[in-house]
Tab-separated table of C-alpha atoms and ligand atoms in Angstrom:
chain	number	residue	atom	x	y	z
A	1	MET	CA	41.770	30.305	-16.573
A	2	PRO	CA	45.119	28.708	-17.462
A	3	LEU	CA	46.247	28.510	-21.086
A	4	ASN	CA	45.523	24.960	-22.286
A	5	VAL	CA	48.520	23.695	-24.249
A	6	GLY	CA	48.380	20.830	-26.756
A	7	LEU	CA	51.722	19.038	-27.013
A	8	VAL	CA	52.666	17.381	-30.313
A	9	GLY	CA	55.698	15.125	-29.856
A	10	ALA	CA	56.444	13.568	-26.477
A	11	GLY	CA	60.100	12.644	-26.992
A	12	MET	CA	63.062	14.071	-25.162
A	13	ILE	CA	62.386	17.817	-25.453
A	14	GLY	CA	58.570	17.447	-25.576
A	15	ALA	CA	58.612	15.581	-22.247
A	16	ASP	CA	60.970	18.227	-20.863
A	17	HIS	CA	58.640	21.073	-21.912
A	18	ALA	CA	55.638	19.217	-20.416
A	19	ARG	CA	57.496	18.892	-17.103
A	20	ARG	CA	58.525	22.572	-17.334
A	21	ILE	CA	54.955	23.774	-17.925
A	22	ALA	CA	53.712	21.713	-14.976
A	23	ALA	CA	56.540	22.723	-12.641
A	24	SER	CA	57.598	26.240	-13.439
A	25	VAL	CA	55.331	28.046	-15.900
A	26	PRO	CA	52.468	29.877	-14.210
A	27	GLY	CA	49.256	30.360	-16.159
A	28	ALA	CA	49.459	27.232	-18.309
A	29	ARG	CA	48.735	23.522	-18.204
A	30	VAL	CA	49.240	20.707	-20.699
A	31	ALA	CA	45.749	19.640	-21.745
A	32	ALA	CA	46.477	17.110	-24.521
A	33	VAL	CA	49.477	15.123	-25.737
A	34	THR	CA	50.048	13.215	-28.947
A	35	ASP	CA	52.998	11.284	-30.334
A	36	ILE	CA	53.519	8.785	-33.152
A	37	ASP	CA	54.245	6.395	-30.291
A	38	PRO	CA	51.002	6.247	-28.231
A	39	GLY	CA	52.864	4.752	-25.239
A	40	ARG	CA	55.175	7.747	-25.097
A	41	ALA	CA	52.209	10.130	-25.361
A	42	ALA	CA	50.404	8.259	-22.555
A	43	ALA	CA	53.439	8.399	-20.248
A	44	VAL	CA	53.922	12.143	-20.714
A	45	ALA	CA	50.163	12.820	-20.470
A	46	ALA	CA	50.017	10.878	-17.191
A	47	SER	CA	52.986	12.851	-15.812
A	48	CYS	CA	51.146	16.159	-16.216
A	49	GLY	CA	47.472	15.275	-15.878
A	50	ALA	CA	46.668	15.654	-19.594
A	51	ARG	CA	44.637	13.464	-21.942
A	52	THR	CA	46.111	11.761	-24.991
A	53	ALA	CA	45.082	12.525	-28.561
A	54	ALA	CA	45.397	10.358	-31.656
A	55	SER	CA	47.073	12.909	-33.956
A	56	ASP	CA	48.442	16.432	-34.260
A	57	ARG	CA	45.260	17.464	-36.153
A	58	GLU	CA	43.121	16.249	-33.249
A	59	VAL	CA	45.233	18.341	-30.856
A	60	VAL	CA	45.050	21.436	-33.049
A	61	GLY	CA	41.298	21.068	-33.631
A	62	SER	CA	40.389	20.360	-30.017
A	63	GLY	CA	38.182	22.952	-28.327
A	64	GLU	CA	40.120	22.177	-25.136
A	65	VAL	CA	43.414	23.384	-26.666
A	66	ASP	CA	44.211	27.113	-26.767
A	67	ALA	CA	47.790	26.900	-28.061
A	68	VAL	CA	50.041	24.243	-29.584
A	69	LEU	CA	53.605	23.235	-28.701
A	70	VAL	CA	55.371	21.307	-31.478
A	71	ALA	CA	58.237	19.024	-30.424
A	72	SER	CA	57.905	16.199	-32.936
A	73	TRP	CA	60.652	15.407	-35.423
A	74	GLY	CA	61.585	18.127	-37.929
A	75	PRO	CA	59.844	16.839	-41.094
A	76	ALA	CA	56.475	16.867	-39.262
A	77	HIS	CA	56.777	20.451	-37.975
A	78	ALA	CA	55.493	22.420	-40.982
A	79	GLY	CA	52.213	20.471	-41.279
A	80	THR	CA	51.340	20.967	-37.615
A	81	VAL	CA	52.340	24.637	-37.601
A	82	LEU	CA	50.277	25.352	-40.738
A	83	ALA	CA	47.266	23.599	-39.175
A	84	ALA	CA	47.648	25.662	-35.976
A	85	VAL	CA	47.920	28.922	-37.933
A	86	ALA	CA	44.841	27.963	-40.009
A	87	ALA	CA	42.970	27.389	-36.731
A	88	GLY	CA	44.158	30.813	-35.456
A	89	LYS	CA	46.008	29.202	-32.516
A	90	PRO	CA	49.381	30.426	-31.217
A	91	VAL	CA	52.060	27.816	-31.809
A	92	PHE	CA	55.517	27.272	-30.357
A	93	CYS	CA	57.648	25.186	-32.722
A	94	GLU	CA	60.950	23.644	-31.727
A	95	LYS	CA	63.625	24.231	-34.320
A	96	PRO	CA	63.541	23.651	-37.247
A	97	LEU	CA	60.412	25.598	-38.181
A	98	ALA	CA	60.393	23.393	-41.293
A	99	THR	CA	62.972	21.264	-43.059
A	100	THR	CA	62.792	23.296	-46.282
A	101	ALA	CA	62.942	27.025	-46.929
A	102	GLU	CA	59.824	26.640	-49.136
A	103	ASP	CA	57.798	25.284	-46.229
A	104	CYS	CA	59.057	28.129	-43.996
A	105	LEU	CA	57.800	30.585	-46.637
A	106	LYS	CA	54.399	28.866	-46.678
A	107	ILE	CA	54.168	29.368	-42.918
A	108	ILE	CA	55.191	33.021	-43.281
A	109	GLU	CA	52.499	33.562	-45.932
A	110	ALA	CA	49.830	31.863	-43.799
A	111	GLU	CA	50.808	33.831	-40.702
A	112	ARG	CA	50.828	37.155	-42.557
A	113	ALA	CA	47.420	36.339	-44.042
A	114	SER	CA	46.113	35.707	-40.516
A	115	GLY	CA	47.056	39.315	-39.694
A	116	ARG	CA	48.920	38.636	-36.464
A	117	ARG	CA	51.972	36.841	-35.160
A	118	LEU	CA	51.079	33.316	-34.112
A	119	VAL	CA	54.395	31.454	-34.454
A	120	GLN	CA	57.353	31.351	-32.069
A	121	VAL	CA	60.417	29.238	-32.912
A	122	GLY	CA	62.460	27.526	-30.183
A	123	PHE	CA	65.743	29.399	-30.414
A	124	MET	CA	66.286	29.474	-26.672
A	125	ARG	CA	69.688	31.151	-26.592
A	126	ARG	CA	67.936	34.509	-26.955
A	127	TYR	CA	66.623	33.893	-23.414
A	128	ASP	CA	70.009	33.050	-21.868
A	129	THR	CA	71.194	35.645	-19.340
A	130	GLY	CA	74.740	35.688	-20.728
A	131	TYR	CA	73.636	36.172	-24.336
A	132	ARG	CA	71.242	38.912	-23.219
A	133	ALA	CA	74.080	40.744	-21.448
A	134	LEU	CA	76.194	40.413	-24.605
A	135	LYS	CA	73.387	41.818	-26.753
A	136	ARG	CA	72.968	44.801	-24.418
A	137	LEU	CA	76.706	45.510	-24.733
A	138	VAL	CA	76.664	45.275	-28.520
A	139	GLY	CA	73.546	47.434	-28.783
A	140	GLY	CA	74.832	49.952	-26.228
A	141	GLY	CA	77.754	50.824	-28.480
A	142	ARG	CA	80.446	50.252	-25.822
A	143	LEU	CA	82.390	47.885	-28.101
A	144	GLY	CA	82.158	50.239	-31.066
A	145	GLU	CA	81.137	48.873	-34.440
A	146	PRO	CA	81.174	45.020	-34.366
A	147	LEU	CA	83.751	43.519	-36.751
A	148	MET	CA	83.954	39.812	-35.948
A	149	VAL	CA	82.271	37.178	-33.817
A	150	HIS	CA	84.118	34.021	-32.723
A	151	CYS	CA	81.950	31.103	-31.613
A	152	VAL	CA	82.713	27.630	-30.281
A	153	HIS	CA	80.160	24.815	-29.970
A	154	ARG	CA	81.540	21.610	-28.455
A	155	ASN	CA	79.871	18.463	-27.195
A	156	ALA	CA	81.597	15.634	-25.342
A	157	SER	CA	80.368	13.059	-27.865
A	158	ALA	CA	77.760	12.577	-30.577
A	159	PRO	CA	75.779	9.380	-31.232
A	160	GLU	CA	76.474	7.162	-34.247
A	161	GLU	CA	73.402	8.480	-36.126
A	162	TYR	CA	74.840	12.024	-36.056
A	163	ARG	CA	75.857	12.891	-39.654
A	164	THR	CA	78.140	15.548	-41.139
A	165	GLU	CA	75.136	17.734	-42.216
A	166	MET	CA	73.770	17.643	-38.651
A	167	ALA	CA	76.698	19.823	-37.572
A	168	VAL	CA	74.843	22.500	-39.543
A	169	HIS	CA	71.158	21.686	-38.931
A	170	ASP	CA	71.307	20.532	-35.333
A	171	THR	CA	74.383	22.210	-33.907
A	172	ALA	CA	75.538	25.431	-35.631
A	173	VAL	CA	71.921	26.473	-36.280
A	174	HIS	CA	71.869	27.839	-32.732
A	175	GLU	CA	74.922	30.037	-33.424
A	176	MET	CA	73.323	31.184	-36.700
A	177	ASP	CA	70.246	32.424	-34.896
A	178	ALA	CA	72.238	33.849	-31.987
A	179	VAL	CA	74.510	35.992	-34.186
A	180	ARG	CA	71.624	37.260	-36.356
A	181	TRP	CA	69.899	38.362	-33.159
A	182	LEU	CA	73.029	39.694	-31.408
A	183	LEU	CA	74.010	41.827	-34.386
A	184	ASP	CA	70.504	42.522	-35.719
A	185	ASP	CA	71.829	41.432	-39.101
A	186	GLU	CA	71.245	38.735	-41.713
A	187	ILE	CA	73.570	35.950	-42.853
A	188	ALA	CA	74.518	36.624	-46.474
A	189	SER	CA	76.866	33.670	-47.076
A	190	ALA	CA	78.103	30.476	-45.466
A	191	GLN	CA	81.289	28.493	-45.948
A	192	VAL	CA	82.302	25.257	-44.241
A	193	LEU	CA	85.897	24.055	-43.993
A	194	PHE	CA	86.920	20.580	-42.900
A	195	PRO	CA	89.951	20.593	-40.614
A	196	LYS	CA	91.892	17.486	-39.604
A	197	ARG	CA	89.354	14.908	-38.483
A	198	THR	CA	89.327	13.449	-34.968
A	199	ARG	CA	90.080	9.723	-34.803
A	200	ASN	CA	87.910	9.388	-31.725
A	201	ARG	CA	84.600	8.830	-33.500
A	202	PHE	CA	82.913	7.317	-36.510
A	203	GLU	CA	84.368	7.121	-40.033
A	204	HIS	CA	81.220	8.600	-41.607
A	205	LEU	CA	81.433	11.859	-39.651
A	206	GLN	CA	83.551	14.911	-40.447
A	207	ASP	CA	84.334	16.290	-37.010
A	208	PRO	CA	85.371	19.017	-36.228
A	209	GLN	CA	84.068	21.560	-38.752
A	210	PHE	CA	84.898	25.216	-39.138
A	211	MET	CA	82.147	27.504	-40.426
A	212	LEU	CA	82.365	31.053	-41.695
A	213	PHE	CA	79.333	33.278	-42.021
A	214	GLY	CA	79.419	36.585	-43.847
A	215	MET	CA	76.793	38.976	-42.480
A	216	GLU	CA	75.033	41.523	-44.696
A	217	SER	CA	76.788	44.316	-42.744
A	218	GLY	CA	80.213	42.827	-43.564
A	219	VAL	CA	80.790	41.387	-40.073
A	220	SER	CA	82.538	37.978	-40.190
A	221	VAL	CA	81.432	35.149	-37.911
A	222	ASP	CA	83.397	31.962	-37.348
A	223	VAL	CA	81.992	28.897	-35.611
A	224	GLU	CA	83.995	25.877	-34.534
A	225	VAL	CA	81.729	22.847	-34.237
A	226	PHE	CA	83.395	19.917	-32.478
A	227	VAL	CA	80.893	17.349	-31.267
A	228	ASN	CA	83.322	14.715	-29.984
A	229	CYS	CA	85.658	16.909	-27.965
A	230	ARG	CA	85.495	14.415	-25.079
A	231	TYR	CA	85.791	16.832	-22.158
A	232	GLY	CA	82.239	18.223	-21.953
A	233	TYR	CA	79.710	20.698	-23.354
A	234	GLU	CA	81.002	24.157	-24.041
A	235	ILE	CA	79.556	27.227	-25.760
A	236	ARG	CA	81.674	30.299	-26.332
A	237	CYS	CA	80.946	33.538	-28.105
A	238	GLU	CA	83.145	36.604	-28.348
A	239	VAL	CA	82.157	39.796	-30.137
A	240	VAL	CA	85.090	41.877	-31.379
A	241	GLY	CA	84.288	45.525	-31.947
A	242	GLU	CA	86.289	48.534	-33.118
A	243	SER	CA	86.937	49.639	-29.558
A	244	GLY	CA	86.530	46.573	-27.369
A	245	THR	CA	85.559	42.931	-27.096
A	246	ALA	CA	83.005	41.065	-25.015
A	247	GLU	CA	82.630	37.387	-24.274
A	248	LEU	CA	79.797	35.240	-22.969
A	249	PRO	CA	80.302	34.707	-19.243
A	250	PRO	CA	81.122	31.094	-18.312
A	251	PRO	CA	78.202	29.229	-16.715
A	252	PRO	CA	78.293	29.541	-12.936
A	253	GLY	CA	80.011	26.740	-11.040
A	254	PRO	CA	82.024	26.438	-7.851
A	255	ALA	CA	85.705	27.381	-7.990
A	256	VAL	CA	87.477	24.528	-6.212
A	257	ARG	CA	90.874	25.000	-4.626
A	258	SER	CA	92.381	21.634	-3.851
A	259	ALA	CA	95.672	19.744	-4.237
A	260	ALA	CA	97.490	22.876	-5.396
A	261	ARG	CA	94.948	23.535	-8.150
A	262	LEU	CA	92.129	25.982	-8.823
A	263	SER	CA	89.418	24.379	-10.975
A	264	THR	CA	85.812	24.764	-12.076
A	265	PRO	CA	83.631	21.982	-13.506
A	266	VAL	CA	82.794	21.788	-17.212
A	267	LEU	CA	79.106	21.071	-17.905
A	268	GLN	CA	78.391	17.739	-19.572
A	269	ASP	CA	74.846	18.301	-20.806
A	270	TRP	CA	73.399	21.081	-22.983
A	271	LYS	CA	70.103	20.841	-21.062
A	272	ASP	CA	71.913	22.028	-17.913
A	273	ARG	CA	73.606	24.896	-19.766
A	274	PHE	CA	70.342	26.322	-21.089
A	275	ALA	CA	67.791	25.134	-18.477
A	276	ASP	CA	66.950	28.684	-17.379
A	277	ALA	CA	66.712	29.848	-20.992
A	278	TYR	CA	64.193	27.078	-21.828
A	279	ASP	CA	62.110	28.093	-18.814
A	280	ALA	CA	62.181	31.752	-19.872
A	281	GLU	CA	61.274	31.071	-23.523
A	282	ILE	CA	58.263	28.936	-22.584
A	283	ARG	CA	57.119	31.502	-19.998
A	284	GLU	CA	57.303	34.283	-22.595
A	285	TRP	CA	55.468	32.130	-25.136
A	286	VAL	CA	52.684	31.356	-22.642
A	287	MET	CA	52.240	35.046	-21.810
A	288	ALA	CA	51.979	36.002	-25.492
A	289	ALA	CA	49.773	33.001	-26.358
A	290	ALA	CA	47.359	33.967	-23.564
A	291	GLU	CA	46.917	37.229	-25.515
A	292	GLY	CA	46.344	35.244	-28.724
A	293	THR	CA	49.697	36.112	-30.300
A	294	ALA	CA	53.408	35.177	-30.289
A	295	ALA	CA	56.677	36.745	-29.145
A	296	GLY	CA	60.391	36.022	-29.509
A	297	PRO	CA	61.970	34.238	-32.483
A	298	SER	CA	59.545	34.428	-35.397
A	299	ALA	CA	58.709	32.443	-38.513
A	300	TRP	CA	61.053	34.837	-40.339
A	301	ASP	CA	63.852	33.778	-37.982
A	302	GLY	CA	62.984	30.148	-38.768
A	303	TYR	CA	63.211	30.937	-42.487
A	304	ALA	CA	66.502	32.827	-42.117
A	305	ALA	CA	67.995	29.843	-40.268
A	306	ALA	CA	66.725	27.489	-42.990
A	307	VAL	CA	68.365	29.395	-45.869
A	308	ALA	CA	71.614	29.770	-43.889
A	309	CYS	CA	71.609	26.008	-43.169
A	310	ASP	CA	70.975	25.238	-46.855
A	311	ALA	CA	73.927	27.438	-47.861
A	312	ALA	CA	76.202	25.812	-45.263
A	313	VAL	CA	75.244	22.287	-46.383
A	314	ARG	CA	75.932	23.271	-50.006
A	315	SER	CA	79.316	24.549	-48.904
A	316	GLN	CA	80.081	21.250	-47.156
A	317	ARG	CA	80.038	19.826	-50.698
A	318	THR	CA	81.669	22.657	-52.657
A	319	GLY	CA	84.024	24.131	-50.050
A	320	GLU	CA	83.048	27.579	-51.392
A	321	ALA	CA	81.287	30.492	-49.721
A	322	GLU	CA	77.654	29.944	-50.722
A	323	PRO	CA	75.138	32.823	-50.786
A	324	THR	CA	72.019	32.368	-48.645
A	325	GLY	CA	69.903	34.403	-51.040
A	326	ILE	CA	67.833	35.772	-48.169
A	327	GLY	CA	65.625	38.654	-49.258
A	328	PRO	CA	64.452	41.656	-47.262
A	329	ARG	CA	62.624	41.015	-44.004
A	330	PRO	CA	58.909	41.803	-44.387
A	331	ASP	CA	57.658	44.727	-42.271
A	332	PHE	CA	55.332	42.261	-40.554
A	333	TYR	CA	58.436	40.862	-38.774
A	334	ALA	CA	60.157	44.185	-38.073
B	1	NAP	P1	62.799	12.850	-30.045
B	1	NAP	O1	63.235	12.462	-28.688
B	1	NAP	O2	63.033	11.904	-31.175
B	1	NAP	O3	61.241	13.202	-29.960
B	1	NAP	C1	60.439	13.454	-31.060
B	1	NAP	C2	59.138	12.719	-30.820
B	1	NAP	O4	58.171	13.074	-31.795
B	1	NAP	C3	59.317	11.207	-30.879
B	1	NAP	O5	58.591	10.602	-29.844
B	1	NAP	C4	58.742	10.894	-32.264
B	1	NAP	O6	58.308	9.550	-32.366
B	1	NAP	C5	57.601	11.859	-32.302
B	1	NAP	N1	57.043	12.135	-33.615
B	1	NAP	C6	57.625	12.037	-34.837
B	1	NAP	N2	56.765	12.412	-35.792
B	1	NAP	C7	55.612	12.760	-35.179
B	1	NAP	C8	54.347	13.219	-35.628
B	1	NAP	N3	54.097	13.375	-36.939
B	1	NAP	N4	53.387	13.488	-34.711
B	1	NAP	C9	53.636	13.298	-33.392
B	1	NAP	N5	54.816	12.841	-32.905
B	1	NAP	C10	55.784	12.576	-33.782
B	1	NAP	O7	63.450	14.220	-30.493
B	1	NAP	P2	63.810	15.470	-29.586
B	1	NAP	O8	65.246	15.449	-29.273
B	1	NAP	O9	62.823	15.613	-28.496
B	1	NAP	O10	63.622	16.647	-30.667
B	1	NAP	C11	62.345	17.084	-31.077
B	1	NAP	C12	62.495	18.406	-31.836
B	1	NAP	O11	63.045	19.367	-30.952
B	1	NAP	C13	63.463	18.324	-33.025
B	1	NAP	O12	62.990	19.123	-34.058
B	1	NAP	C14	64.762	18.877	-32.464
B	1	NAP	O13	65.571	19.495	-33.451
B	1	NAP	C15	64.250	19.902	-31.486
B	1	NAP	N6	65.176	20.133	-30.365
B	1	NAP	C16	65.493	21.410	-30.068
B	1	NAP	C17	66.370	21.662	-29.031
B	1	NAP	C18	66.739	23.077	-28.681
B	1	NAP	O14	67.759	23.268	-28.053
B	1	NAP	N7	65.930	24.054	-29.016
B	1	NAP	C19	66.926	20.614	-28.309
B	1	NAP	C20	66.550	19.316	-28.633
B	1	NAP	C21	65.665	19.089	-29.663
B	1	NAP	P3	59.341	8.449	-32.993
B	1	NAP	O15	60.580	8.496	-32.155
B	1	NAP	O16	58.590	7.170	-32.896
B	1	NAP	O17	59.612	8.918	-34.410
C-alpha cells in the first residue's frame, strides 16, 4: 500500500513536490490537495490523480490521508502542523516551521507529548551531495578543528515584493540550518552589516547584506547575501579548519572550450541547483512516514532557525551582535 499524502498549499513548491511524488518517489501518492485558491488545488490534484479538499483540517482529518505535506505560506504552517501532530500523522513542513519562535515551541511540546518524532522541516541542503561530502570531511577530522565558515548566497534578481528582512527569513535561513548541521553546533549570536547598496534594484531593499553568526563553540560564520547579483544563482560554502579547508564542489556542468576561452555555465534557478536534494528529502520523509515517524531536520531545527532569524532581524535594526537565546537541545531531539 502506498503512503497517502495530503498536500496543503498548491503553489510553486507544493506543485513541485506533488510532481516529484508522482514521478520519482516510490511508495507514495498524493491523495488529497487543498489550497486557499481552489482552482490551484484542482489543477495540482488533476496533475497527480488526487482529490481536492476544502481546508487543511479536512486534509489532516481525512481517513484517506496517512501523512501531511505543508507547502502553504509561512503564517499558516503552525496551525496545520499542530493539527497533524494532534492527529498522530507524520508531517513534512516547508520552512519556516512557524513564523514565531513561540509557535515552534508549541509544536515541540506537542510532538514531545506524542512520544515520537512526527515533524520534518524542509531544509533540503542537508540532502545535497556536496554538503554531505563537506559534512563527512568536517566530521572525519581531516580539516582539524573548524574555525570559520565562509558562505555566499547569490540570486540573479529578486522580485519587488522581496524586503530587507527576507534576506534573513527566506535566503540566509538555509545557510543558518546548513552550518548548524555541518558543525553540529548552535548559533549563539547574529549580526547583520549593510555594505554599499547595489543601484540595480529597488530603493526599499538593502542588498547586499553581510551576516555574521557566532556559534556556541566559538566558530565564526559569515554569509554574504546578494539577491540581485545579475549573473545567476550561486551557493558557496568553505569550512576553514586548523589544518585544512574544504569547499562545496561547484554544481556539475560542461566545461566548454571555445574562442580561446574555457568556461562553465552558471545556474540561473535555485530549483535546478537543489533538484536532487529535494528528491532525496521527500524520499527520506516518505520512508520514515511509512513507519509512522519522521527523519531529517526536526522541529528543534525549525525552532533554532526561528530564534537565529529573530536575532538577525533585530540586528538589521541595531547593527549589533544579537544573542539568539537558544537553550539546550532536549534529549528527544538528540
Ligand atoms: P506560493 O507559490 O505562494 O504557494 C503557497 C500556496 O499556499 C499559495 O497557493 C497560497 O495561496 C496557499 N495558501 C496560503 N495560505 C494557505 C492556507 N491557509 N491553506 C492552504 N493554502 C494556503 O509559495 P511557495 O514559493 O510555494 O512557498 C511555500 C512555502 O514553501 C513557503 O513557506 C516558502 O518559504 C517555502 N519554500 C521553501 C523552499 C525551500 O527551498 N525549502 C523553496 C521555496 C519555498 P495564495 O497565493 O492565494 O495565498
